[in-house]
PDB file of C-alpha atoms in Angstrom:
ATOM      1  CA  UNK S 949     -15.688 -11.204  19.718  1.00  0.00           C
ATOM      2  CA  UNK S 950     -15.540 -13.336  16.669  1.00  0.00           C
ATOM      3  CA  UNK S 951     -13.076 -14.124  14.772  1.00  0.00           C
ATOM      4  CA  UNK S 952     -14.434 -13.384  11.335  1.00  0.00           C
ATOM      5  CA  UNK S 953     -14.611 -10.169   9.561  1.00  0.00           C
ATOM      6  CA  UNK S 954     -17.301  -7.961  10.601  1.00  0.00           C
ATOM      7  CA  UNK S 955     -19.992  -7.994   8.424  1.00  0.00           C
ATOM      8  CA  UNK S 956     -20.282  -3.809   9.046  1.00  0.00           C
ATOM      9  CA  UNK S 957     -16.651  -2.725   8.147  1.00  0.00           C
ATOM     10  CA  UNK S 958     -16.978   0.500   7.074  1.00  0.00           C
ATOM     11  CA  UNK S 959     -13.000   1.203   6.536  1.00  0.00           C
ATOM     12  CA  UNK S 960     -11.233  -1.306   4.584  1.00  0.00           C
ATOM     13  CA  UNK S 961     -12.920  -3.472   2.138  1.00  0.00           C
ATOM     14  CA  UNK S 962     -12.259  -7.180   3.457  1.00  0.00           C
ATOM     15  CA  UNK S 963     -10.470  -8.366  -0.087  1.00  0.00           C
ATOM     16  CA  UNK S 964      -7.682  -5.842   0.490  1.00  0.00           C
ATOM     17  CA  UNK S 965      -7.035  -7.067   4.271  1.00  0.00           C
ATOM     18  CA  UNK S 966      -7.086 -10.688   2.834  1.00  0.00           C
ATOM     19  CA  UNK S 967      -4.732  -9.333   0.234  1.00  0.00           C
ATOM     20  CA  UNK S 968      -2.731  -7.705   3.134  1.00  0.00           C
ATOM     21  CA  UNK S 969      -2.382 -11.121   4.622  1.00  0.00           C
ATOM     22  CA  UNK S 970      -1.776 -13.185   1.458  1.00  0.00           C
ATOM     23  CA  UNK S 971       1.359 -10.865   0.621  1.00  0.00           C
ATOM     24  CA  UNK S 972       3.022 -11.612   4.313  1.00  0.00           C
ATOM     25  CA  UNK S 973       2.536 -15.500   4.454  1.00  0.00           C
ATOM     26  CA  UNK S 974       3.220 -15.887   0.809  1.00  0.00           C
ATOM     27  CA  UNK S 975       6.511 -13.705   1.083  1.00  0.00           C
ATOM     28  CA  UNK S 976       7.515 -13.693   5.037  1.00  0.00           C
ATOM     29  CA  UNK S 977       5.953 -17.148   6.541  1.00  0.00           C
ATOM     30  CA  UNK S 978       8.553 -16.776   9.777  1.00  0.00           C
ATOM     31  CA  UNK S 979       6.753 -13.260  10.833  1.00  0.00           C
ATOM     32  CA  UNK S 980       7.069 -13.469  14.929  1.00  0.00           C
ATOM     33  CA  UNK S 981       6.966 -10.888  17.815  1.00  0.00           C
ATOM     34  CA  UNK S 982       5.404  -7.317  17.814  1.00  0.00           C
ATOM     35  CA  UNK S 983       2.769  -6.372  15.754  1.00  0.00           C
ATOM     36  CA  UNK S 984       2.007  -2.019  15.084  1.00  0.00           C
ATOM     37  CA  UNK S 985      -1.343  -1.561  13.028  1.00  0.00           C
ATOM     38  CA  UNK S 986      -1.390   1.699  11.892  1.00  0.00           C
ATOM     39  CA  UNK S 987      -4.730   2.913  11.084  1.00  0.00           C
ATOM     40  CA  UNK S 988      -6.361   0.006  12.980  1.00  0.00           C
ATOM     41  CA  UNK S 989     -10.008   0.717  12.129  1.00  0.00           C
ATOM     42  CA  UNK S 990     -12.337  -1.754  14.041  1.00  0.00           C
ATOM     43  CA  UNK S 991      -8.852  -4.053  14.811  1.00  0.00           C
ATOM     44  CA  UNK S 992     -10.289  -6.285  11.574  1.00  0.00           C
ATOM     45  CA  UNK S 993      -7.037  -6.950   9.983  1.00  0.00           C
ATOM     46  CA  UNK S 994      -5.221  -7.135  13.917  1.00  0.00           C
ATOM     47  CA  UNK S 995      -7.705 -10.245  14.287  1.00  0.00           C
ATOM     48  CA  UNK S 996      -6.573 -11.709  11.044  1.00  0.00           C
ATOM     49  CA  UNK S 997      -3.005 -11.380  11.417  1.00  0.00           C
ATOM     50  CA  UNK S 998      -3.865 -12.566  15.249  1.00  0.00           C
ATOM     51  CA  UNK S 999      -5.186 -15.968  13.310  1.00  0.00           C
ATOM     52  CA  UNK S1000      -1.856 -16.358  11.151  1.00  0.00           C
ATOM     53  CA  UNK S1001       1.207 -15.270  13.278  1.00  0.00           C
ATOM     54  CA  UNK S1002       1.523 -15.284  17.082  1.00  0.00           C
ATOM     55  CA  UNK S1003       2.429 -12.191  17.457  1.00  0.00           C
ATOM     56  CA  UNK S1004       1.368  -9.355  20.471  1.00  0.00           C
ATOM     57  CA  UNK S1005      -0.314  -6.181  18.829  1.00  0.00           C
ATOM     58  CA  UNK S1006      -0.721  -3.020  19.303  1.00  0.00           C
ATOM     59  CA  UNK S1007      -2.777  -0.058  17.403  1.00  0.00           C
ATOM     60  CA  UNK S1008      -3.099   3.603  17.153  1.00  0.00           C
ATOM     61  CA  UNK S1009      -5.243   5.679  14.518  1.00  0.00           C
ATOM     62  CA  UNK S1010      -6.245   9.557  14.501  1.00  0.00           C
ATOM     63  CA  UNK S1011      -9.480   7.901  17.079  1.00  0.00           C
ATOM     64  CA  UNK S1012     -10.133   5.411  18.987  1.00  0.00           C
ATOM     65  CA  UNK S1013     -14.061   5.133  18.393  1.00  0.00           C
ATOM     66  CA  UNK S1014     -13.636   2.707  15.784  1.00  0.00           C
ATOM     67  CA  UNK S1015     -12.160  -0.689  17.438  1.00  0.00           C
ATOM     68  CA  UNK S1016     -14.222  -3.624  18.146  1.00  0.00           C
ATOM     69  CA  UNK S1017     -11.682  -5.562  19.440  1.00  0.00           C
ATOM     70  CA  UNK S1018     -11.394  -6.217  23.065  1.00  0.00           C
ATOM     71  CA  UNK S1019      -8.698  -5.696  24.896  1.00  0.00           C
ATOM     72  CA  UNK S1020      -7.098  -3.416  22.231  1.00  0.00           C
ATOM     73  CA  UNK S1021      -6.150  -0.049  23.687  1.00  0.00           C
ATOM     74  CA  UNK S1022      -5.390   2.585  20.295  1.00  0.00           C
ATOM     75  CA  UNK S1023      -2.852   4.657  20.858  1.00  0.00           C
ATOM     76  CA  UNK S1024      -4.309   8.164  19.066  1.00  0.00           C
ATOM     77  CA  UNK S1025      -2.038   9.793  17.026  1.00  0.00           C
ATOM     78  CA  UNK S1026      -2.093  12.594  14.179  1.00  0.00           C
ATOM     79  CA  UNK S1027      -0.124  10.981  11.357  1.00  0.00           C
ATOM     80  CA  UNK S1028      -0.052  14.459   9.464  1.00  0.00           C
ATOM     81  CA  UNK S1029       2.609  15.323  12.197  1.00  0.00           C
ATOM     82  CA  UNK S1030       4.856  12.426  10.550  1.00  0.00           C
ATOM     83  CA  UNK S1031       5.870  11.266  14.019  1.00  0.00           C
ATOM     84  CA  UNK S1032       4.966   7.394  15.699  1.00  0.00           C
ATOM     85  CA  UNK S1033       5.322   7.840  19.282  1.00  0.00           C
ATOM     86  CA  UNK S1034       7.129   4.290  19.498  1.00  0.00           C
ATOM     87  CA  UNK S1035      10.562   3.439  20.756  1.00  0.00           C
ATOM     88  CA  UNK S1036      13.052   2.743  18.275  1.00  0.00           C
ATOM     89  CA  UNK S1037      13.433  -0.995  16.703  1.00  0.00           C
ATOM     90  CA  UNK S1038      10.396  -1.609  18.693  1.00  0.00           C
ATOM     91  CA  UNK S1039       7.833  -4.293  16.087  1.00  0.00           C
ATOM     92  CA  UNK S1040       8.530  -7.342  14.316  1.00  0.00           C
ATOM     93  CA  UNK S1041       5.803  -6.183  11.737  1.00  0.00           C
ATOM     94  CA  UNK S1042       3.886  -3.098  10.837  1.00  0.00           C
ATOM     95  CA  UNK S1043       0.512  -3.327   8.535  1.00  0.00           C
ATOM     96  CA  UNK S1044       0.104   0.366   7.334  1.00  0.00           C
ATOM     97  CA  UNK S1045      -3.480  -0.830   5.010  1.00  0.00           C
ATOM     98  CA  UNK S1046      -5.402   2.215   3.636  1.00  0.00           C
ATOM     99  CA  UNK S1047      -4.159   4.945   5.208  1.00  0.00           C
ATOM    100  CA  UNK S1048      -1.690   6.323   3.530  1.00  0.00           C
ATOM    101  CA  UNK S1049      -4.233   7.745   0.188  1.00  0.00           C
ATOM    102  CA  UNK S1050      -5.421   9.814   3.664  1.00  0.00           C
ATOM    103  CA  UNK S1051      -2.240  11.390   4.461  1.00  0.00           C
ATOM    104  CA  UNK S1052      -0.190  14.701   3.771  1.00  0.00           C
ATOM    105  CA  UNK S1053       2.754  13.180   3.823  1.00  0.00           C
ATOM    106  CA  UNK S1054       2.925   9.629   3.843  1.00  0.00           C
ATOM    107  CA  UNK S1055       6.640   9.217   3.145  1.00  0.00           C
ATOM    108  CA  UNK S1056       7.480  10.605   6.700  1.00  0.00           C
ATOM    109  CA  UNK S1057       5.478   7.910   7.747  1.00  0.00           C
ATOM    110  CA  UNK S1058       7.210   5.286   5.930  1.00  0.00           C
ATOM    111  CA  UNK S1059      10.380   6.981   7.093  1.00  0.00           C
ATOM    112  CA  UNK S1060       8.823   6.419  10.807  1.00  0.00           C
ATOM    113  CA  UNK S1061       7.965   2.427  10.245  1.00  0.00           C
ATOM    114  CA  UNK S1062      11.764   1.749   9.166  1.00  0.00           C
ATOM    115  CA  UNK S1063      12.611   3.556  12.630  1.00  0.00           C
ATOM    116  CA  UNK S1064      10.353   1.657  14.771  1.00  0.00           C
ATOM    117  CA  UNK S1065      10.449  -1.889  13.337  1.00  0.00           C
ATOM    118  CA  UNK S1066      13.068  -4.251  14.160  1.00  0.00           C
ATOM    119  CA  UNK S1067      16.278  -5.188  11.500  1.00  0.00           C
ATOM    120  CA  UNK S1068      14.687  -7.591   9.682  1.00  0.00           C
ATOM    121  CA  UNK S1069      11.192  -7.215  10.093  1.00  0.00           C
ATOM    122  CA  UNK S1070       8.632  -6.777   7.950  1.00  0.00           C
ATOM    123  CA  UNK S1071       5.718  -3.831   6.702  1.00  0.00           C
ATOM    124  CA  UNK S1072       2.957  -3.591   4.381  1.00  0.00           C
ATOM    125  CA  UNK S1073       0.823  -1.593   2.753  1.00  0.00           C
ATOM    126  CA  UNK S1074      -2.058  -1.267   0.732  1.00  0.00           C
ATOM    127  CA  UNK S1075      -3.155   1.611  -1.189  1.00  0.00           C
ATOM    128  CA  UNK S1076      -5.844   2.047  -4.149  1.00  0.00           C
ATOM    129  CA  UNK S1077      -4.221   1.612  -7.608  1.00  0.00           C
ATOM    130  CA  UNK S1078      -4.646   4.482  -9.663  1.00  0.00           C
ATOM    131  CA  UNK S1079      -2.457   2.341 -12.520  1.00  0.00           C
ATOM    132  CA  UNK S1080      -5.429   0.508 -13.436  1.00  0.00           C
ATOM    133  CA  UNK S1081      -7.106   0.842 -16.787  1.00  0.00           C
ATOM    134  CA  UNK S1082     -10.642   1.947 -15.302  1.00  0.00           C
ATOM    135  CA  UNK S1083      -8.542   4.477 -13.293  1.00  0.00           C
ATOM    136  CA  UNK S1084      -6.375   6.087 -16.247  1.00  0.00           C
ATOM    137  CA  UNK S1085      -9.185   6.243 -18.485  1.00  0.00           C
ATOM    138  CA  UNK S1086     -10.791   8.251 -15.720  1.00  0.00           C
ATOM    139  CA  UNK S1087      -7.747  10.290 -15.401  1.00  0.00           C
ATOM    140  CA  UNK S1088      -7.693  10.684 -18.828  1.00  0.00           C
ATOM    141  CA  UNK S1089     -10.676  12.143 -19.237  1.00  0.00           C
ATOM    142  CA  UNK S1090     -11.314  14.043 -15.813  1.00  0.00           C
ATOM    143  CA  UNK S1091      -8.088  14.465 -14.701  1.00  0.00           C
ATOM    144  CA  UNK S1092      -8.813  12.468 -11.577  1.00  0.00           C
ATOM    145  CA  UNK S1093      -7.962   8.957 -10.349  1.00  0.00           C
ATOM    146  CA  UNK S1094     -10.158   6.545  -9.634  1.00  0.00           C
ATOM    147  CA  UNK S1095     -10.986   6.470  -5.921  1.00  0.00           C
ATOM    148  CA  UNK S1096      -9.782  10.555  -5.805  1.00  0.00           C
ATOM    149  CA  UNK S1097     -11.641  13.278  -6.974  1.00  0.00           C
ATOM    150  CA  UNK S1098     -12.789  16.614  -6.450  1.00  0.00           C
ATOM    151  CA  UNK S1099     -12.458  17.413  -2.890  1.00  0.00           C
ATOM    152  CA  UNK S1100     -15.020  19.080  -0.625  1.00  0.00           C
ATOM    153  CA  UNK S1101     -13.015  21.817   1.899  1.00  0.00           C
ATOM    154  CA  UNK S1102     -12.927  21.384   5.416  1.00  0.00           C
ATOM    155  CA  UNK S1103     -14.175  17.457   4.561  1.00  0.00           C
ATOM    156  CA  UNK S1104     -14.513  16.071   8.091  1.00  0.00           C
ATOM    157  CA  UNK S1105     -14.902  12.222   7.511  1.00  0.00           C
ATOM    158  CA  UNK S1106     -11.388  11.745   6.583  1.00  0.00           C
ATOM    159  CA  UNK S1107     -11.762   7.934   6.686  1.00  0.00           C
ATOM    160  CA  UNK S1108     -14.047   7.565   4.149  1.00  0.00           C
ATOM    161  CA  UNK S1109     -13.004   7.675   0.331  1.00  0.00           C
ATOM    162  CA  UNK S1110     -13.701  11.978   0.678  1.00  0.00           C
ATOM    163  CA  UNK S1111     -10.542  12.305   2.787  1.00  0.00           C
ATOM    164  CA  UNK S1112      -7.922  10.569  -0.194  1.00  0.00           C
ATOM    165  CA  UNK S1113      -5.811  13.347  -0.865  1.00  0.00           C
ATOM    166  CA  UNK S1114      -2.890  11.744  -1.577  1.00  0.00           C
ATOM    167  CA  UNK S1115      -2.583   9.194  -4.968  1.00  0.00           C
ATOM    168  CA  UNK S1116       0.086   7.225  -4.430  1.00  0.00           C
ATOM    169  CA  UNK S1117       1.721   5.425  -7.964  1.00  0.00           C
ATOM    170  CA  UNK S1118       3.326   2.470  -7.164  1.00  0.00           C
ATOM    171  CA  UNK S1119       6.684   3.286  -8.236  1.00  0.00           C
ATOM    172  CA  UNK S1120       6.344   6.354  -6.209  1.00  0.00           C
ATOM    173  CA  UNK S1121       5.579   4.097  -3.145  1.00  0.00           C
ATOM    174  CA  UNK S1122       8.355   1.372  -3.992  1.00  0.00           C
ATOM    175  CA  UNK S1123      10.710   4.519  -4.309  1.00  0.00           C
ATOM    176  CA  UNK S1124       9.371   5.702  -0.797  1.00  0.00           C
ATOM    177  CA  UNK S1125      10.196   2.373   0.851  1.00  0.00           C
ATOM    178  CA  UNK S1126      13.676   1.825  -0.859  1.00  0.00           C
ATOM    179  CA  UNK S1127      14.641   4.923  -0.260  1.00  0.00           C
ATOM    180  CA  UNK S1128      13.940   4.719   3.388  1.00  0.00           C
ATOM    181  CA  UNK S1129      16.047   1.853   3.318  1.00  0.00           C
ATOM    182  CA  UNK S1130      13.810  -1.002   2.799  1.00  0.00           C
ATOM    183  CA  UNK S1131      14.844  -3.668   0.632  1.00  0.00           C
ATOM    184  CA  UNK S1132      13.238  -4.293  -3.373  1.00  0.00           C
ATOM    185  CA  UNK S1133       8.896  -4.342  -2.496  1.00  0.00           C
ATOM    186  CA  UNK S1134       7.157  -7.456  -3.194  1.00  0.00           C
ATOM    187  CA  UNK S1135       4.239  -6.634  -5.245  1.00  0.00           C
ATOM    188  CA  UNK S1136       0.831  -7.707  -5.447  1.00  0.00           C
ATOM    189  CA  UNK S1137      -2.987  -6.796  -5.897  1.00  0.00           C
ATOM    190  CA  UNK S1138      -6.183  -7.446  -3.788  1.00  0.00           C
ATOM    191  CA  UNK S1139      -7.977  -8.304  -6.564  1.00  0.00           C
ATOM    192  CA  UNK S1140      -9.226  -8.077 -10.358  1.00  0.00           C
ATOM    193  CA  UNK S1141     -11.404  -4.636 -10.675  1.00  0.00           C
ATOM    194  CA  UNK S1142     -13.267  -6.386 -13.500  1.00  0.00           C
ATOM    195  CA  UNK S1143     -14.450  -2.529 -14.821  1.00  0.00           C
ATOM    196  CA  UNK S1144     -11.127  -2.547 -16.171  1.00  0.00           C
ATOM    197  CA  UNK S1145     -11.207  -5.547 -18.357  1.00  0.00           C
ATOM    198  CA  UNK S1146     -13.159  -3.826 -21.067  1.00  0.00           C
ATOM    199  CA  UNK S1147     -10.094  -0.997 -21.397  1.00  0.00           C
ATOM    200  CA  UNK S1148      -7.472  -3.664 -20.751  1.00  0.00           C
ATOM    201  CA  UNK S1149      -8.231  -6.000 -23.784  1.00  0.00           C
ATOM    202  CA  UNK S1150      -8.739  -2.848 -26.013  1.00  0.00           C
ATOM    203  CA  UNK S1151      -5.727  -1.174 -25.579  1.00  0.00           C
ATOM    204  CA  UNK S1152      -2.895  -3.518 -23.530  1.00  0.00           C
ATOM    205  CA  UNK S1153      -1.288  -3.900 -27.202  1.00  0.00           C
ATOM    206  CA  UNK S1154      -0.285  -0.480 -27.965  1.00  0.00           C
ATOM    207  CA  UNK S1155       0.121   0.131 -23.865  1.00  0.00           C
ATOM    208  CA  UNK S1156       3.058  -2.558 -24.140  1.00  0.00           C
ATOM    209  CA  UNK S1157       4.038  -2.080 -27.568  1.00  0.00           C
ATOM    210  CA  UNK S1158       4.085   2.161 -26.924  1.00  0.00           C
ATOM    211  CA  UNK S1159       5.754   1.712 -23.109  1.00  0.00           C
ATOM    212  CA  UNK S1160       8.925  -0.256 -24.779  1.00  0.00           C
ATOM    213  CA  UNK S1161       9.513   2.557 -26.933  1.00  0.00           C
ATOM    214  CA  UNK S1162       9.193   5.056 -24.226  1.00  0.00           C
ATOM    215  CA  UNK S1163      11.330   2.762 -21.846  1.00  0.00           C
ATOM    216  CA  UNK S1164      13.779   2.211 -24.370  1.00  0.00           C
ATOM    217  CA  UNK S1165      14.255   6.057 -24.410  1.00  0.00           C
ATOM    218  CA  UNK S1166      14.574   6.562 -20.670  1.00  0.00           C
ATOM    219  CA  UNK S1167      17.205   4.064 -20.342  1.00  0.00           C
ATOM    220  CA  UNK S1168      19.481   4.923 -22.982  1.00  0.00           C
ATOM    221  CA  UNK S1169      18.685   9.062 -23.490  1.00  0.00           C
ATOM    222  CA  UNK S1170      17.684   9.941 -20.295  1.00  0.00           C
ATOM    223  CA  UNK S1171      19.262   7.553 -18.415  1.00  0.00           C
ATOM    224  CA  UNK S1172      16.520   7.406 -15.769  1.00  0.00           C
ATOM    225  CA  UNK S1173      16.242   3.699 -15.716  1.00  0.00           C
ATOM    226  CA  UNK S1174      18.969   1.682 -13.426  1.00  0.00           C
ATOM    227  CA  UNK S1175      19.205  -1.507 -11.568  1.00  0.00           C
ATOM    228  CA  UNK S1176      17.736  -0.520  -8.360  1.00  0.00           C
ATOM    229  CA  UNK S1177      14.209   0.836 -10.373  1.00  0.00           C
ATOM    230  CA  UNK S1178      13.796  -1.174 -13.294  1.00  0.00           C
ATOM    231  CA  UNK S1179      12.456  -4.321 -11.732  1.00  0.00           C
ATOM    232  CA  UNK S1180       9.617  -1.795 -10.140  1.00  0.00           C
ATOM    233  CA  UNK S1181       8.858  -0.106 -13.723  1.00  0.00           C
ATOM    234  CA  UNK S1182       8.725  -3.486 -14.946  1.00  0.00           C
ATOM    235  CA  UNK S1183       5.464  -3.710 -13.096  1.00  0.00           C
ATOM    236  CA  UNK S1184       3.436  -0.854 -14.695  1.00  0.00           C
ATOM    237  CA  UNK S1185       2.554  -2.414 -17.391  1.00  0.00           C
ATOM    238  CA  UNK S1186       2.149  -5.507 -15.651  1.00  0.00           C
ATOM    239  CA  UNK S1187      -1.347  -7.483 -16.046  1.00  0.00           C
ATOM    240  CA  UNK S1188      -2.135  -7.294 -12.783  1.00  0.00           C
ATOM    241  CA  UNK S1189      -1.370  -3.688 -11.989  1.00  0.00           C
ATOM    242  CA  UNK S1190      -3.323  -2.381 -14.840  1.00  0.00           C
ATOM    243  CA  UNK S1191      -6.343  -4.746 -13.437  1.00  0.00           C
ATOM    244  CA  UNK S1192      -5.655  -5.010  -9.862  1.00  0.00           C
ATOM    245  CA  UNK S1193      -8.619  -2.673  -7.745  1.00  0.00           C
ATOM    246  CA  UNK S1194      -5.982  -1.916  -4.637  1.00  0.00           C
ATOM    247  CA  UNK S1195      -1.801  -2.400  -4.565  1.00  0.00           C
ATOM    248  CA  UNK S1196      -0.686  -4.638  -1.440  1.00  0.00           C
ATOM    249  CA  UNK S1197       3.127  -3.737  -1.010  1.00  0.00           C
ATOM    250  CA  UNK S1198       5.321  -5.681   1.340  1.00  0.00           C
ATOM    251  CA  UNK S1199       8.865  -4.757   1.956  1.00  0.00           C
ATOM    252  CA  UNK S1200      11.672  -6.526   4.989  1.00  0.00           C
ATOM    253  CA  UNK S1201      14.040  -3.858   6.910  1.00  0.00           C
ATOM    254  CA  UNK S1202      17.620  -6.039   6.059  1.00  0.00           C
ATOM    255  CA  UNK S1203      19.149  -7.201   9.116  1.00  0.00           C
ATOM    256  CA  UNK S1204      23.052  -6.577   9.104  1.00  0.00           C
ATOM    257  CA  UNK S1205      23.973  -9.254  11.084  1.00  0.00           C
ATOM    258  CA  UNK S1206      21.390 -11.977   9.699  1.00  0.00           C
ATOM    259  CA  UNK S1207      23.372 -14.353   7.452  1.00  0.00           C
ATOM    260  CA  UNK S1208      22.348 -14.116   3.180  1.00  0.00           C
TER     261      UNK S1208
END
């Protein structure tokens, strides 16, 4: 099996694994050990992590019809039960790329990865941005995301973009993590979705100029805004979140005993 992408990948566009990867060797370059893919697809992303780190993966996903890898036995689970059937502190690094737009409750999940990885090691995530500009024009006028929409009942393919049921803001995904116990996300983007460039350069004046009103309200009215959020709201109104297609979220489990 080669080690480039497959030219067929029907699951995960290969820009968002690359931006998958880019967020773990730009942020956690010493990445070593035991490898979960959750979601693993046709084992894509497993190869291209296999090419950066030396570590010894495994993968599970609601089938196993879909990997190409050999030598890759997936473990099929039903993430909608919100359980991993892994020991605890058992990975060095979990991708989670995706998946969790597919998921009733992907915060159970998340709650799962801290259990099963190691202190100190490392997730990410990827999810579709619905704080773009093509995607809250969209909302604005249908009152769906881009990437969601009106859902068919009893939808069967729940890998394709029919089975996202779940838009995930980023704050509401940084929240998830932290809150889990997962130190301040690193954030990033796949790419630029260059459909929102038109909305971006006609409106990211009043967007920044509006938002520090509004922020300037929720810190010192409501008093919703503290040190532990602010650096993630900060990023809303960031260039590349309101042109970046997918979100690529990276977080470390802190190690007690490791040394700061």
């Amino acid at each position: 099996m080669s080690d480039a992408f497959s030219k067929d990948d029907k699951l995960s566009l290969d820009a968002t694994l690359e931006g998958a990867v880019r967020s773990l060797t730009s942020n956690y370059p010493d990445i070593s050990g035991t490898h979960l893919d959750i979601g693993s697809g046709t084992g894509n992303l497993i190869r291209r992590i296999r090419q950066e780190y030396d570590v010894q993966s495994c993968a599970c996903d609601y089938t196993d019809e879909f990997m190409e890898l050999d030598g890759v036995t997936v473990n099929v689970v039903d993430l909608n039960d919100g359980k991993l059937p892994y020991a605890d502190q058992q990975f060095d690094l979990v991708t989670f790329t995706e998946v969790a737009e597919h998921l009733e409750n992907y915060r159970a999940i998340i709650r799962e990865i801290h259990r099963v990885l190691k202190p100190g090691g490392v997730v990410v995530i990827t999810t579709p941005n619905v704080l773009n500009m093509k995607s809250r024009m969209r909302f604005l006028i249908t009152g769906f995301w881009s990437m969601f929409g009106p859902l068919h009942v009893g939808e069967t393919s729940i890998e394709s973009a029919g089975g996202h049921i779940t838009p995930i803001p980023y704050p509401y995904l940084a929240h998830a993590l932290m809150d889990s116990g997962f130190d301040l996300p690193a954030f990033s983007t796949d790419k630029i979705q260059f459909h929102s460039l038109y909305w971006f350069i006609l409106f990211y004046l009043p967007i920044q100029l509006l938002a520090a009103l509004s922020w300037k309200k929720e810190r010192n009215k409501y008093r919703t805004l503290d040190k532990h959020n602010e650096p993630i709201i900060k990023q809303i109104n960031s260039t590349e979140m309101l042109l970046g297609r997918c979100i690529v979220v990276s977080a470390r489990k802190p190690d007690p005993e490791c040394c700061q």
